Coordinates of C-alpha atoms in Angstrom, one line a residue:
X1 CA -57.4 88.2 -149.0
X2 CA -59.8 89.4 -146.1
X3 CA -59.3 92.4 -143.8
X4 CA -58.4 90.0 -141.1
X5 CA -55.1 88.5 -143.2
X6 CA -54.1 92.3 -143.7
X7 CA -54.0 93.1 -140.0
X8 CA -52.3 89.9 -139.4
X9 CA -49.3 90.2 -141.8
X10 CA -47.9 93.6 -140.3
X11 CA -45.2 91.8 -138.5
X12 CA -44.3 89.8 -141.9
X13 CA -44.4 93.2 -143.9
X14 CA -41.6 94.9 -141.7
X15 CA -39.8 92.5 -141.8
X16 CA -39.7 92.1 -145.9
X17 CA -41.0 88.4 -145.6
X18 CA -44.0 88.8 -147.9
X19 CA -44.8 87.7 -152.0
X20 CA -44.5 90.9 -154.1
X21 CA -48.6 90.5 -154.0
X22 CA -48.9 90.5 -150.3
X23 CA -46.7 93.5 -149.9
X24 CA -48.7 95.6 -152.3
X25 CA -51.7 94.3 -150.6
X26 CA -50.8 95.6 -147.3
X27 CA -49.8 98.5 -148.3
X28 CA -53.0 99.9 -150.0
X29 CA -54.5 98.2 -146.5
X30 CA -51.8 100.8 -144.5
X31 CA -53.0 103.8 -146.4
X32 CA -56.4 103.7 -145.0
X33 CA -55.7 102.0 -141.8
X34 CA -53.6 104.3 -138.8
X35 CA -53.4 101.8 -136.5
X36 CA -51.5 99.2 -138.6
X37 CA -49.6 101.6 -139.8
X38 CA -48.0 103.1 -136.4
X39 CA -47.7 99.3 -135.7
X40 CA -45.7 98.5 -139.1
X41 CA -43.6 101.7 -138.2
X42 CA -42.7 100.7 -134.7
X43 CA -42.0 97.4 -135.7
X44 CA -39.6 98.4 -138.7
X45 CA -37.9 101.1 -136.2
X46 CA -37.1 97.9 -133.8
X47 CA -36.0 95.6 -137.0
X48 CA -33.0 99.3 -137.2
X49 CA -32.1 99.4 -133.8
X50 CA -31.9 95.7 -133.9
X51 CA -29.8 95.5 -136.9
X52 CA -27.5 98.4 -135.4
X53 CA -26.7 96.4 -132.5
X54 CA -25.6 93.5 -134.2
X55 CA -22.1 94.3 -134.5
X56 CA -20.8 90.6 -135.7
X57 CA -22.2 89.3 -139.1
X58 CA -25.2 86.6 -138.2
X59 CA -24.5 83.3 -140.2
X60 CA -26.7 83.5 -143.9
X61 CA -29.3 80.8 -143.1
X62 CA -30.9 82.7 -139.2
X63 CA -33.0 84.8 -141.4
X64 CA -34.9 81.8 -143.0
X65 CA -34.5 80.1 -139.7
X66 CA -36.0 83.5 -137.9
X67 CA -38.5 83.7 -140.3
X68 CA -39.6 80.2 -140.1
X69 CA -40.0 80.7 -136.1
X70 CA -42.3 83.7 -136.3
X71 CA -44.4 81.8 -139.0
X72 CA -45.2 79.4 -136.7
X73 CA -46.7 81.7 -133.8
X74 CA -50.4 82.9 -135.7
X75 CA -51.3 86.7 -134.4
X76 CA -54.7 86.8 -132.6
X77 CA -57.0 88.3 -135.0
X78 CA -58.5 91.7 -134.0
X79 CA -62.1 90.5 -134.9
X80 CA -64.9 90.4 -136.8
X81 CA -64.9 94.3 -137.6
X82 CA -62.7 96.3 -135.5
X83 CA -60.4 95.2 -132.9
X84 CA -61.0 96.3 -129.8
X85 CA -58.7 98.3 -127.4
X86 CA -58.5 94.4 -125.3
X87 CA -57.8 92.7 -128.6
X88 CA -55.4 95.0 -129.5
X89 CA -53.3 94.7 -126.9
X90 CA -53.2 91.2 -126.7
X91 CA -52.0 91.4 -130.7
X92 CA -49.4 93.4 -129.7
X93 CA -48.1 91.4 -126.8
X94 CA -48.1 88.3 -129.5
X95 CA -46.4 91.2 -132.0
X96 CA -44.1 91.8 -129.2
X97 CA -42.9 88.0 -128.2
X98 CA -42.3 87.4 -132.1
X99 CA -39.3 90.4 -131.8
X100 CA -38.2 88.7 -128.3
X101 CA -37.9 85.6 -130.1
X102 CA -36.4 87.1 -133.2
X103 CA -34.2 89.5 -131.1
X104 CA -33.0 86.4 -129.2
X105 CA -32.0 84.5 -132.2
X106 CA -30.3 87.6 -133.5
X107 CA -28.2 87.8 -130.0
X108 CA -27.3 84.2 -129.4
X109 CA -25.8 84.9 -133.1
X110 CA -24.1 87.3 -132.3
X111 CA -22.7 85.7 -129.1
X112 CA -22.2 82.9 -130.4
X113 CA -20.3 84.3 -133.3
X114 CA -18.0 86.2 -130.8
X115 CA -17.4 83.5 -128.4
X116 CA -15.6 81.5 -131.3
X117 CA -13.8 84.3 -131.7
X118 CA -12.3 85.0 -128.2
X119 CA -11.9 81.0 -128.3
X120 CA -9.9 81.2 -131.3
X121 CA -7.5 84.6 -130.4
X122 CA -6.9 83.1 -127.3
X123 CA -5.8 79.5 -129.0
X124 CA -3.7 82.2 -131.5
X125 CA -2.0 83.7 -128.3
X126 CA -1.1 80.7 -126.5
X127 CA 0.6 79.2 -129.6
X128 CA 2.1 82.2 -130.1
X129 CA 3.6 82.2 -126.4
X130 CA 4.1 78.6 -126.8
X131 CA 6.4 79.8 -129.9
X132 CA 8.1 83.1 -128.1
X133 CA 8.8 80.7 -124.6
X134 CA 10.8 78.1 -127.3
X135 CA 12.6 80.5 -128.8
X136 CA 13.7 82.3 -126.3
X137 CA 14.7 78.8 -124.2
X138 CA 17.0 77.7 -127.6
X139 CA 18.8 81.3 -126.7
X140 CA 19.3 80.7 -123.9
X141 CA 20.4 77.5 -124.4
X142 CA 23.0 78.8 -127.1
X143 CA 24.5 81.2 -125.1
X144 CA 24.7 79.8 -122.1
X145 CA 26.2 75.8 -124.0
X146 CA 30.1 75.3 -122.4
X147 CA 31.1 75.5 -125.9
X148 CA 30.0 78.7 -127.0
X149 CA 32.2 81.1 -129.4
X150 CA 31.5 84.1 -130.9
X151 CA 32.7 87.0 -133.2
X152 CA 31.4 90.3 -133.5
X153 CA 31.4 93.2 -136.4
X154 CA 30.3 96.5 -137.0
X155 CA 27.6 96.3 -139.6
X156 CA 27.6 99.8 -141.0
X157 CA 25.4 103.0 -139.3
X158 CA 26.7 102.4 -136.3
X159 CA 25.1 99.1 -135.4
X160 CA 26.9 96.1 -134.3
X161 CA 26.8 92.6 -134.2
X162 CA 27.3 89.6 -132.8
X163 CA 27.0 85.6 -133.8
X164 CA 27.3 83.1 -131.0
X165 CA 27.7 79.4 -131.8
X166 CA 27.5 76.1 -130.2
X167 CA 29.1 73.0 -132.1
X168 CA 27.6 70.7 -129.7
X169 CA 24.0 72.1 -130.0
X170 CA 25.0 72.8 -133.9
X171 CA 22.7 76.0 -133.3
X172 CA 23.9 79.5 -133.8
X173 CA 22.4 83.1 -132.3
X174 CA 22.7 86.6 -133.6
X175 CA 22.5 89.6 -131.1
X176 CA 22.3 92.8 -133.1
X177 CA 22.1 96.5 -131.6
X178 CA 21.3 99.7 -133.3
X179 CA 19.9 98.0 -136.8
X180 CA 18.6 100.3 -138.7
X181 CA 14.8 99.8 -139.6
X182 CA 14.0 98.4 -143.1
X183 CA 12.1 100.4 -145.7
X184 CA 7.8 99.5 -145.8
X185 CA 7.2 96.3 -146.9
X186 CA 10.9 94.9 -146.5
X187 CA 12.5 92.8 -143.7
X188 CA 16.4 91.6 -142.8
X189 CA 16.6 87.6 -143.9
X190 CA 19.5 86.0 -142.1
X191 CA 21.6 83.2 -144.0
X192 CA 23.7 80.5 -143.3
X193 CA 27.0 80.3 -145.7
X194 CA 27.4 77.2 -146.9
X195 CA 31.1 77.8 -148.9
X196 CA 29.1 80.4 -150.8
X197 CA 25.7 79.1 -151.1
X198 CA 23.0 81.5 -148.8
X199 CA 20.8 78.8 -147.1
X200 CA 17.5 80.7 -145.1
X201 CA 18.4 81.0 -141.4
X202 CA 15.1 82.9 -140.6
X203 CA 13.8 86.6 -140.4
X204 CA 14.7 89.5 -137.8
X205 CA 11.5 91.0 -136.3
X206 CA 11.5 94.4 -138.9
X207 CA 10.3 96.6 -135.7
X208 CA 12.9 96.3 -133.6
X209 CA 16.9 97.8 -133.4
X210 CA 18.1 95.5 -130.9
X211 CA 17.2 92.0 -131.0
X212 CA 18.6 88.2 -130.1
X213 CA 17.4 85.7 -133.4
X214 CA 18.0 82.1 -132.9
X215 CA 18.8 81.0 -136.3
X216 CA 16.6 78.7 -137.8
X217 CA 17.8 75.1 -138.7
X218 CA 21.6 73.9 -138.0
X219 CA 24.6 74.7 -138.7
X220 CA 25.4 71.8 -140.5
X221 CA 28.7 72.7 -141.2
X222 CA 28.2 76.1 -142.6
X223 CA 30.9 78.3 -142.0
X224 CA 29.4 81.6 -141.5
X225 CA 26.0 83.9 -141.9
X226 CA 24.7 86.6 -144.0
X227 CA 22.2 89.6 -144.0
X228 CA 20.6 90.4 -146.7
X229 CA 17.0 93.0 -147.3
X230 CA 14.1 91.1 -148.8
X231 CA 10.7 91.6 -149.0
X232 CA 8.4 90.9 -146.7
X233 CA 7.9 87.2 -146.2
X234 CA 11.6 86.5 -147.1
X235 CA 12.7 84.9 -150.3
X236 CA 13.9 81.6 -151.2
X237 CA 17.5 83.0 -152.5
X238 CA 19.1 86.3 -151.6
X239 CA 17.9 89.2 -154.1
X240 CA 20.4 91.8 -152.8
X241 CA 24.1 92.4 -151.8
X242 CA 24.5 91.5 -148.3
X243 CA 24.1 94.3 -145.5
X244 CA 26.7 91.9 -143.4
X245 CA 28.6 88.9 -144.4
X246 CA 30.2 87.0 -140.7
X247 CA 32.4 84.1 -140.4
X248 CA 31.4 81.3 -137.8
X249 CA 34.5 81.3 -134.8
X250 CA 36.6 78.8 -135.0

């Protein structure tokens, strides 16, 4: 391995791309040569600052892709003996558009990276609107049906509340005001009374006191609703006594 090689392979050494030979190589070539050394440090300062900046995790194969790049752009020797002030200039312009090269695959990473992101909140947000707007219109539509009963009851703690339901739109709504919040980790599970048997009607929204819940799924029959505390997610049966029990209107 000439001198030539060693002052070619600074840019390789900072950035850890060398054989466990090379790198020992280079550095017994950096102890008795300042110039390469100032270069390897300024190179593996930008490599940091680089690194800093990338704030979104670049996919595993861009450093072999990276790395492949800057192989393929040779540095311009420095010459025979010592490089001149000329050559060593022009070495670290071909240094310097190796990093812009790097530094441009980093960023169009990165970007890259974050774009999918945005893409994919904003796909998140508009489903989730989507869901909020149907709701709300099955509410609505509840409510405002000709057919409409309802029955209301104090539920303990000085909250109320109030079931509305429609027979022709075999849907049912509960308003409740004042609810007290459930403990961390818990949430209020409505039910639908089937002669006794709790069929899941859907969760209450745990953060709020005052709140309007279409009930999910029909009626079907059943002749009232339940509220029961469940752990967060809801359960499949109830697993406590009911903080309301509510008869359907006639």
């Amino acid at each position: 391995m000439t001198t030539t090689d060693l002052h070619l392979m600074t840019g390789a050494y900072a950035l850890h791309a060398l054989s466990d030979e090379e790198r020992v190589a280079v550095e017994r070539h950096l102890a008795g040569c300042g110039p390469c050394a100032r270069e390897v440090a300024e190179l593996s300062a930008t490599a940091a600052r680089l690194g800093l900046a990338a704030t979104v995790t670049p996919p595993a194969p861009m450093r072999d892709q990276v790395l492949r790049r800057v192989t393929a752009v040779r540095q311009e020797p420095p010459g025979p003996a010592r490089a001149s002030h000329h050559g060593r200039a022009r070495l670290r312009t071909r240094l310097l558009s190796r990093w812009t090269l790097a530094a441009c695959l980093a960023g169009a990473a990165v970007l890259g990276g974050a774009a999918v992101q945005q893409h994919q909140e904003a796909r998140d947000a508009a489903r989730e609107a989507r869901r909020a707007q149907a709701t709300a219109d099955g509410i609505a539509a509840v409510l405002a049906s000709p057919d409409a009963t309802t029955r209301a009851a104090s539920l303990g703690d000085g909250a109320t509340g109030t079931v509305v339901v429609s027979r022709t739109r075999d849907r049912a709504v509960f308003v409740v005001s004042g609810m007290a919040r459930p403990a961390r980790g818990r949430v209020y599970q409505l039910w639908f009374d089937d002669a006794g048997t709790m069929r899941p009607a859907g969760l209450m929204d745990p953060g709020r006191s005052d709140q309007a819940v279409l009930l999910k799924g029909r009626v079907d029959g059943a002749s009232g609703m339940g509220v029961t505390v469940e752990p967060a997610g809801g359960s499949a049966h109830p697993t406590s006594a009911p903080v309301a029990l509510m008869p359907f209107p006639a």
